[in-house]
GROMACS .gro file of N, CA and C in nm:
model
  330
    1MET      N    1   6.330  10.268  19.742
    1MET     CA    2   6.338  10.390  19.813
    1MET      C    3   6.336  10.506  19.750
    2ARG      N    4   6.278  10.638  19.768
    2ARG     CA    5   6.252  10.755  19.709
    2ARG      C    6   6.382  10.852  19.756
    3GLU      N    7   6.434  10.908  19.667
    3GLU     CA    8   6.550  11.030  19.680
    3GLU      C    9   6.538  11.130  19.609
    4ILE      N   10   6.585  11.252  19.654
    4ILE     CA   11   6.553  11.356  19.593
    4ILE      C   12   6.734  11.388  19.550
    5VAL      N   13   6.768  11.422  19.478
    5VAL     CA   14   6.932  11.475  19.414
    5VAL      C   15   6.899  11.617  19.404
    6PHE      N   16   6.930  11.704  19.484
    6PHE     CA   17   6.916  11.869  19.466
    6PHE      C   18   7.037  11.948  19.467
    7ASP      N   19   7.034  12.039  19.393
    7ASP     CA   20   7.142  12.150  19.409
    7ASP      C   21   7.057  12.326  19.452
    8THR      N   22   7.131  12.385  19.500
    8THR     CA   23   7.085  12.508  19.486
    8THR      C   24   7.192  12.647  19.443
    9GLU      N   25   7.141  12.767  19.323
    9GLU     CA   26   7.223  12.841  19.355
    9GLU      C   27   7.192  12.976  19.416
   10THR      N   28   7.249  13.051  19.450
   10THR     CA   29   7.212  13.186  19.520
   10THR      C   30   7.266  13.316  19.472
   11THR      N   31   7.265  13.417  19.551
   11THR     CA   32   7.335  13.520  19.501
   11THR      C   33   7.416  13.568  19.574
   12GLY      N   34   7.475  13.477  19.683
   12GLY     CA   35   7.628  13.484  19.722
   12GLY      C   36   7.646  13.409  19.888
   13LEU      N   37   7.735  13.416  19.971
   13LEU     CA   38   7.741  13.317  20.039
   13LEU      C   39   7.650  13.305  20.184
   14ASP      N   40   7.592  13.414  20.181
   14ASP     CA   41   7.570  13.444  20.348
   14ASP      C   42   7.407  13.419  20.366
   15LYS      N   43   7.360  13.284  20.435
   15LYS     CA   44   7.238  13.231  20.413
   15LYS      C   45   7.149  13.362  20.499
   16ASN      N   46   7.189  13.430  20.595
   16ASN     CA   47   7.136  13.514  20.646
   16ASN      C   48   7.052  13.657  20.584
   17SER      N   49   7.172  13.718  20.463
   17SER     CA   50   7.139  13.826  20.355
   17SER      C   51   7.132  13.796  20.240
   18ASP      N   52   7.187  13.668  20.206
   18ASP     CA   53   7.162  13.647  20.057
   18ASP      C   54   7.049  13.545  20.042
   19ARG      N   55   7.018  13.544  19.886
   19ARG     CA   56   6.878  13.455  19.851
   19ARG      C   57   6.913  13.328  19.769
   20VAL      N   58   6.818  13.236  19.761
   20VAL     CA   59   6.834  13.117  19.642
   20VAL      C   60   6.770  13.201  19.546
   21ILE      N   61   6.847  13.152  19.444
   21ILE     CA   62   6.787  13.200  19.328
   21ILE      C   63   6.780  13.092  19.196
   22GLU      N   64   6.790  12.973  19.259
   22GLU     CA   65   6.789  12.843  19.192
   22GLU      C   66   6.760  12.694  19.211
   23ILE      N   67   6.651  12.643  19.180
   23ILE     CA   68   6.681  12.511  19.283
   23ILE      C   69   6.677  12.400  19.161
   24GLY      N   70   6.726  12.292  19.166
   24GLY     CA   71   6.696  12.182  19.030
   24GLY      C   72   6.711  12.086  19.119
   25ALA      N   73   6.631  11.972  19.088
   25ALA     CA   74   6.587  11.812  19.175
   25ALA      C   75   6.562  11.743  19.066
   26VAL      N   76   6.596  11.642  19.119
   26VAL     CA   77   6.604  11.517  19.035
   26VAL      C   78   6.523  11.409  19.104
   27GLU      N   79   6.441  11.320  19.048
   27GLU     CA   80   6.354  11.189  19.168
   27GLU      C   81   6.434  11.087  19.114
   28LEU      N   82   6.476  10.992  19.209
   28LEU     CA   83   6.514  10.856  19.209
   28LEU      C   84   6.448  10.797  19.313
   29VAL      N   85   6.389  10.655  19.235
   29VAL     CA   86   6.341  10.535  19.301
   29VAL      C   87   6.409  10.423  19.302
   30ASN      N   88   6.462  10.354  19.385
   30ASN     CA   89   6.612  10.263  19.390
   30ASN      C   90   6.686  10.292  19.327
   31ARG      N   91   6.704  10.363  19.342
   31ARG     CA   92   6.857  10.465  19.296
   31ARG      C   93   6.843  10.511  19.120
   32PHE      N   94   6.722  10.477  19.028
   32PHE     CA   95   6.697  10.492  18.930
   32PHE      C   96   6.627  10.623  18.894
   33SER      N   97   6.672  10.722  18.801
   33SER     CA   98   6.576  10.818  18.788
   33SER      C   99   6.426  10.790  18.735
   34THR      N  100   6.355  10.884  18.813
   34THR     CA  101   6.210  10.844  18.742
   34THR      C  102   6.161  10.918  18.634
   35GLY      N  103   6.246  11.036  18.618
   35GLY     CA  104   6.231  11.114  18.486
   35GLY      C  105   6.153  11.268  18.558
   36ARG      N  106   6.121  11.250  18.692
   36ARG     CA  107   6.053  11.354  18.761
   36ARG      C  108   6.171  11.451  18.783
   37THR      N  109   6.143  11.585  18.732
   37THR     CA  110   6.230  11.658  18.781
   37THR      C  111   6.153  11.784  18.843
   38PHE      N  112   6.229  11.874  18.942
   38PHE     CA  113   6.164  12.000  18.982
   38PHE      C  114   6.288  12.130  18.951
   39HIS      N  115   6.264  12.231  18.853
   39HIS     CA  116   6.388  12.342  18.826
   39HIS      C  117   6.282  12.460  18.784
   40VAL      N  118   6.364  12.541  18.887
   40VAL     CA  119   6.273  12.691  18.881
   40VAL      C  120   6.405  12.805  18.940
   41PHE      N  121   6.403  12.938  18.844
   41PHE     CA  122   6.473  13.036  18.874
   41PHE      C  123   6.381  13.115  18.972
   42ILE      N  124   6.440  13.145  19.057
   42ILE     CA  125   6.318  13.259  19.170
   42ILE      C  126   6.417  13.386  19.185
   43ASN      N  127   6.325  13.472  19.176
   43ASN     CA  128   6.374  13.628  19.178
   43ASN      C  129   6.423  13.666  19.346
   44PRO      N  130   6.497  13.705  19.354
   44PRO     CA  131   6.527  13.748  19.470
   44PRO      C  132   6.490  13.871  19.529
   45GLN      N  133   6.391  13.929  19.478
   45GLN     CA  134   6.324  14.017  19.576
   45GLN      C  135   6.438  14.129  19.611
   46GLY      N  136   6.492  14.187  19.495
   46GLY     CA  137   6.620  14.318  19.498
   46GLY      C  138   6.723  14.264  19.570
   47LYS      N  139   6.764  14.162  19.639
   47LYS     CA  140   6.913  14.152  19.653
   47LYS      C  141   6.962  14.090  19.538
   48GLN      N  142   7.071  14.149  19.500
   48GLN     CA  143   7.162  14.173  19.394
   48GLN      C  144   7.243  14.039  19.354
   49VAL      N  145   7.260  13.980  19.293
   49VAL     CA  146   7.354  13.844  19.252
   49VAL      C  147   7.496  13.908  19.279
   50HIS      N  148   7.613  13.874  19.387
   50HIS     CA  149   7.719  13.936  19.393
   50HIS      C  150   7.784  13.897  19.283
   51PRO      N  151   7.887  13.981  19.227
   51PRO     CA  152   7.967  13.948  19.086
   51PRO      C  153   8.033  13.808  19.075
   52ASP      N  154   8.105  13.758  19.195
   52ASP     CA  155   8.183  13.630  19.212
   52ASP      C  156   8.056  13.540  19.204
   53ALA      N  157   7.967  13.526  19.281
   53ALA     CA  158   7.866  13.435  19.264
   53ALA      C  159   7.831  13.413  19.081
   54GLU      N  160   7.795  13.508  19.032
   54GLU     CA  161   7.761  13.543  18.903
   54GLU      C  162   7.840  13.460  18.797
   55ARG      N  163   8.022  13.473  18.857
   55ARG     CA  164   8.125  13.419  18.809
   55ARG      C  165   8.113  13.260  18.786
   56ILE      N  166   8.042  13.223  18.914
   56ILE     CA  167   8.109  13.054  18.927
   56ILE      C  168   7.943  12.999  18.870
   57HIS      N  169   7.843  13.033  18.890
   57HIS     CA  170   7.698  12.997  18.811
   57HIS      C  171   7.631  13.042  18.674
   58GLY      N  172   7.690  13.154  18.660
   58GLY     CA  173   7.649  13.256  18.518
   58GLY      C  174   7.460  13.306  18.541
   59ILE      N  175   7.396  13.364  18.626
   59ILE     CA  176   7.325  13.337  18.668
   59ILE      C  177   7.295  13.514  18.700
   60SER      N  178   7.247  13.592  18.604
   60SER     CA  179   7.229  13.759  18.613
   60SER      C  180   7.068  13.764  18.685
   61ASN      N  181   7.116  13.884  18.770
   61ASN     CA  182   7.028  13.971  18.815
   61ASN      C  183   6.905  14.021  18.668
   62ALA      N  184   6.946  14.056  18.558
   62ALA     CA  185   6.857  14.037  18.468
   62ALA      C  186   6.794  13.930  18.411
   63GLN      N  187   6.856  13.833  18.427
   63GLN     CA  188   6.779  13.667  18.392
   63GLN      C  189   6.641  13.642  18.531
   64LEU      N  190   6.701  13.685  18.639
   64LEU     CA  191   6.594  13.684  18.722
   64LEU      C  192   6.488  13.750  18.767
   65ALA      N  193   6.474  13.897  18.663
   65ALA     CA  194   6.379  13.994  18.684
   65ALA      C  195   6.228  13.922  18.662
   66ASP      N  196   6.189  13.844  18.592
   66ASP     CA  197   6.072  13.801  18.585
   66ASP      C  198   6.014  13.683  18.636
   67LYS      N  199   6.133  13.640  18.704
   67LYS     CA  200   6.071  13.463  18.773
   67LYS      C  201   5.990  13.487  18.890
   68PRO      N  202   5.972  13.402  18.897
   68PRO     CA  203   5.854  13.415  19.045
   68PRO      C  204   5.936  13.435  19.163
   69VAL      N  205   5.889  13.459  19.274
   69VAL     CA  206   5.950  13.501  19.412
   69VAL      C  207   5.950  13.330  19.488
   70PHE      N  208   6.025  13.306  19.604
   70PHE     CA  209   5.999  13.209  19.653
   70PHE      C  210   5.910  13.164  19.743
   71GLY      N  211   5.828  13.236  19.765
   71GLY     CA  212   5.692  13.191  19.837
   71GLY      C  213   5.608  13.180  19.723
   72ALA      N  214   5.630  13.197  19.618
   72ALA     CA  215   5.559  13.131  19.514
   72ALA      C  216   5.547  12.994  19.462
   73ILE      N  217   5.707  12.950  19.478
   73ILE     CA  218   5.727  12.818  19.412
   73ILE      C  219   5.729  12.730  19.577
   74ALA      N  220   5.753  12.793  19.694
   74ALA     CA  221   5.798  12.706  19.792
   74ALA      C  222   5.681  12.562  19.808
   75GLY      N  223   5.579  12.582  19.800
   75GLY     CA  224   5.503  12.446  19.834
   75GLY      C  225   5.541  12.374  19.722
   76ASP      N  226   5.506  12.405  19.607
   76ASP     CA  227   5.564  12.277  19.488
   76ASP      C  228   5.666  12.229  19.523
   77PHE      N  229   5.808  12.305  19.573
   77PHE     CA  230   5.917  12.240  19.595
   77PHE      C  231   5.890  12.136  19.718
   78LEU      N  232   5.804  12.179  19.800
   78LEU     CA  233   5.811  12.136  19.947
   78LEU      C  234   5.715  11.971  19.927
   79ASP      N  235   5.649  11.989  19.832
   79ASP     CA  236   5.543  11.854  19.745
   79ASP      C  237   5.653  11.789  19.689
   80PHE      N  238   5.734  11.853  19.597
   80PHE     CA  239   5.805  11.778  19.533
   80PHE      C  240   5.912  11.676  19.656
   81ILE      N  241   5.986  11.760  19.732
   81ILE     CA  242   6.058  11.649  19.816
   81ILE      C  243   6.019  11.569  19.930
   82ALA      N  244   5.874  11.589  19.947
   82ALA     CA  245   5.808  11.549  20.071
   82ALA      C  246   5.824  11.402  20.074
   83ASP      N  247   5.869  11.320  20.172
   83ASP     CA  248   5.873  11.179  20.227
   83ASP      C  249   6.005  11.138  20.155
   84ALA      N  250   6.061  11.223  20.077
   84ALA     CA  251   6.211  11.132  20.021
   84ALA      C  252   6.333  11.177  20.085
   85ALA      N  253   6.415  11.106  20.098
   85ALA     CA  254   6.576  11.091  20.176
   85ALA      C  255   6.610  11.207  20.050
   86LEU      N  256   6.700  11.319  20.112
   86LEU     CA  257   6.763  11.395  20.046
   86LEU      C  258   6.921  11.391  20.013
   87VAL      N  259   6.959  11.426  19.883
   87VAL     CA  260   7.068  11.370  19.858
   87VAL      C  261   7.109  11.491  19.811
   88ILE      N  262   7.235  11.572  19.867
   88ILE     CA  263   7.296  11.714  19.819
   88ILE      C  264   7.460  11.673  19.866
   89HIS      N  265   7.528  11.755  19.720
   89HIS     CA  266   7.655  11.777  19.774
   89HIS      C  267   7.686  11.867  19.869
   90ASN      N  268   7.653  11.958  19.898
   90ASN     CA  269   7.685  12.055  19.990
   90ASN      C  270   7.586  12.125  20.087
   91ALA      N  271   7.526  11.993  20.152
   91ALA     CA  272   7.425  11.985  20.255
   91ALA      C  273   7.420  12.120  20.350
   92SER      N  274   7.492  12.122  20.409
   92SER     CA  275   7.477  12.228  20.480
   92SER      C  276   7.440  12.359  20.431
   93PHE      N  277   7.518  12.397  20.329
   93PHE     CA  278   7.485  12.529  20.256
   93PHE      C  279   7.363  12.533  20.194
   94ASP      N  280   7.334  12.427  20.131
   94ASP     CA  281   7.208  12.433  20.063
   94ASP      C  282   7.120  12.437  20.147
   95VAL      N  283   7.067  12.331  20.237
   95VAL     CA  284   6.939  12.312  20.378
   95VAL      C  285   6.978  12.430  20.437
   96GLY      N  286   7.107  12.506  20.459
   96GLY     CA  287   7.102  12.598  20.571
   96GLY      C  288   7.022  12.733  20.467
   97PHE      N  289   7.036  12.755  20.339
   97PHE     CA  290   6.962  12.844  20.252
   97PHE      C  291   6.805  12.832  20.242
   98LEU      N  292   6.776  12.733  20.206
   98LEU     CA  293   6.668  12.676  20.228
   98LEU      C  294   6.573  12.672  20.319
   99ASN      N  295   6.604  12.674  20.438
   99ASN     CA  296   6.578  12.645  20.593
   99ASN      C  297   6.556  12.857  20.597
  100ALA      N  298   6.652  12.905  20.561
  100ALA     CA  299   6.657  13.089  20.584
  100ALA      C  300   6.531  13.113  20.503
  101GLU      N  301   6.512  13.052  20.343
  101GLU     CA  302   6.419  13.148  20.298
  101GLU      C  303   6.280  13.038  20.326
  102LEU      N  304   6.239  12.944  20.383
  102LEU     CA  305   6.110  12.853  20.423
  102LEU      C  306   6.101  12.957  20.548
  103THR      N  307   6.207  12.975  20.662
  103THR     CA  308   6.143  13.074  20.790
  103THR      C  309   6.135  13.200  20.728
  104PHE      N  310   6.180  13.269  20.623
  104PHE     CA  311   6.101  13.369  20.556
  104PHE      C  312   5.918  13.389  20.529
  105GLN      N  313   5.909  13.240  20.502
  105GLN     CA  314   5.772  13.230  20.453
  105GLN      C  315   5.685  13.189  20.529
  106LYS      N  316   5.750  13.123  20.647
  106LYS     CA  317   5.681  13.120  20.782
  106LYS      C  318   5.633  13.009  20.765
  107LEU      N  319   5.707  12.872  20.706
  107LEU     CA  320   5.707  12.757  20.702
  107LEU      C  321   5.825  12.689  20.733
  108PRO      N  322   5.760  12.543  20.814
  108PRO     CA  323   5.856  12.443  20.861
  108PRO      C  324   5.999  12.418  20.794
  109ALA      N  325   6.090  12.425  20.885
  109ALA     CA  326   6.226  12.395  20.774
  109ALA      C  327   6.231  12.183  20.768
  110ILE      N  328   6.343  12.242  20.659
  110ILE     CA  329   6.370  12.063  20.616
  110ILE      C  330   6.439  12.015  20.686
   0.00000   0.00000   0.00000
C-alpha cells in the first residue's frame, strides 16, 4: 500500500486569504519509507507571513522571495501524491489550504 505523509506551512490561518508556503511529504510503501520525498518552499505572491505564523514555523517573507509560486509546483506535487492514501496530522487544515491553492490554479481538488 502506497501512502504519502505530508504537512504544510502557511502565511496564516485563513484558507481563503492566506497561502501555502511550504510542503513536505514522504512516500511510504507498506508503511516503510521508500526514500522518495517532496519538499518545496513557495512564494506567496505578495501575501505576507503573519508574525504569529512566523513565530511557529520560522519561515520569513525574505526567505520566500525567490521561491517558485504554487502554480509552478502544483503539477509536481499532484504527480507525487497520485494514487496514494494521504496521511495528514491536521487534515482539514492542510487539505483546505491545498484545495484553495488548487482552485486558484483551476486544478481539481484533492
